[in-house]
Amino acid sequence: MASENRFTREGLEKLRAELEQLKGEERLRIAETIRDAKSHGDLRENAAYHEAKLNQTRLEKRIADLEGAISKARIVDE
């Protein structure tokens, strides 16, 4: 049996709100940062581009973690 994650209703709603914000506003912000960094030329020596790509990787990992936690969520009474 897959393990479950126990949350209060409020705690689960906070996770869902964070997930929505990351998948919307934050993804758009990072995509814009990457586009801007690309416009500065050679990507091999572009620190801003590499930092933005690293932030994108971290963001996608957090999104995956939240989706996993939410998919196994069980609401418990306080």
Coordinates of C-alpha atoms in Angstrom, one line a residue:
M1 CA 0.0 0.0 0.0
A2 CA 1.3 3.4 -0.9
S3 CA 2.0 5.7 2.0
E4 CA -0.3 8.6 2.7
N5 CA 0.3 12.1 3.7
R6 CA -1.8 13.4 6.5
F7 CA -2.9 17.1 6.5
T8 CA -5.4 19.3 8.1
R9 CA -7.8 20.8 5.6
E10 CA -6.1 24.1 6.0
G11 CA -2.6 22.6 5.5
L12 CA -3.7 20.9 2.3
E13 CA -5.2 24.1 1.0
K14 CA -1.9 25.9 1.6
L15 CA -0.1 23.2 -0.4
R16 CA -2.6 23.5 -3.3
A17 CA -2.3 27.3 -3.3
E18 CA 1.5 27.1 -3.4
L19 CA 1.3 24.6 -6.2
E20 CA -1.0 26.8 -8.2
Q21 CA 1.3 29.8 -7.7
L22 CA 4.4 27.9 -8.7
K23 CA 2.7 26.4 -11.8
G24 CA 1.4 29.8 -12.9
E25 CA 3.2 33.0 -11.8
E26 CA 6.5 31.5 -10.9
R27 CA 6.9 29.4 -14.1
L28 CA 6.1 32.5 -16.1
R29 CA 8.6 34.5 -14.2
I30 CA 11.4 32.0 -14.7
A31 CA 10.6 31.5 -18.4
E32 CA 10.9 35.3 -18.8
T33 CA 14.2 35.3 -17.0
I34 CA 15.5 32.5 -19.3
R35 CA 14.3 34.4 -22.4
D36 CA 16.0 37.6 -21.2
A37 CA 19.3 35.8 -20.3
K38 CA 19.3 34.1 -23.8
S39 CA 19.1 37.5 -25.4
H40 CA 22.5 38.4 -23.9
G41 CA 24.5 36.1 -26.3
D42 CA 26.7 33.1 -25.8
L43 CA 25.0 30.7 -23.4
R44 CA 28.2 28.8 -22.5
E45 CA 29.5 31.8 -20.6
N46 CA 26.2 33.3 -19.5
A47 CA 25.9 33.0 -15.8
A48 CA 22.4 34.6 -15.7
Y49 CA 21.2 31.9 -18.1
H50 CA 22.7 29.0 -16.1
E51 CA 21.3 30.4 -12.8
A52 CA 17.8 30.7 -14.4
K53 CA 18.0 27.2 -15.7
L54 CA 19.0 26.0 -12.2
N55 CA 16.1 27.8 -10.7
Q56 CA 13.8 26.2 -13.3
T57 CA 15.0 22.8 -12.3
R58 CA 14.4 23.6 -8.6
L59 CA 10.9 24.9 -9.4
E60 CA 10.0 21.8 -11.3
K61 CA 11.3 19.6 -8.5
R62 CA 9.2 21.5 -6.0
I63 CA 6.1 21.2 -8.2
A64 CA 6.6 17.4 -8.6
D65 CA 7.1 17.1 -4.8
L66 CA 3.9 19.0 -4.1
E67 CA 1.9 17.1 -6.7
G68 CA 3.1 13.8 -5.2
A69 CA 2.2 14.9 -1.6
I70 CA -1.2 16.1 -2.7
S71 CA -2.0 13.0 -4.7
K72 CA -1.4 10.9 -1.5
A73 CA -3.1 13.4 0.8
R74 CA -5.6 12.4 3.5
I75 CA -7.4 15.0 5.5
V76 CA -7.4 14.5 9.3
D77 CA -9.2 16.3 12.0
E78 CA -7.1 18.5 14.2

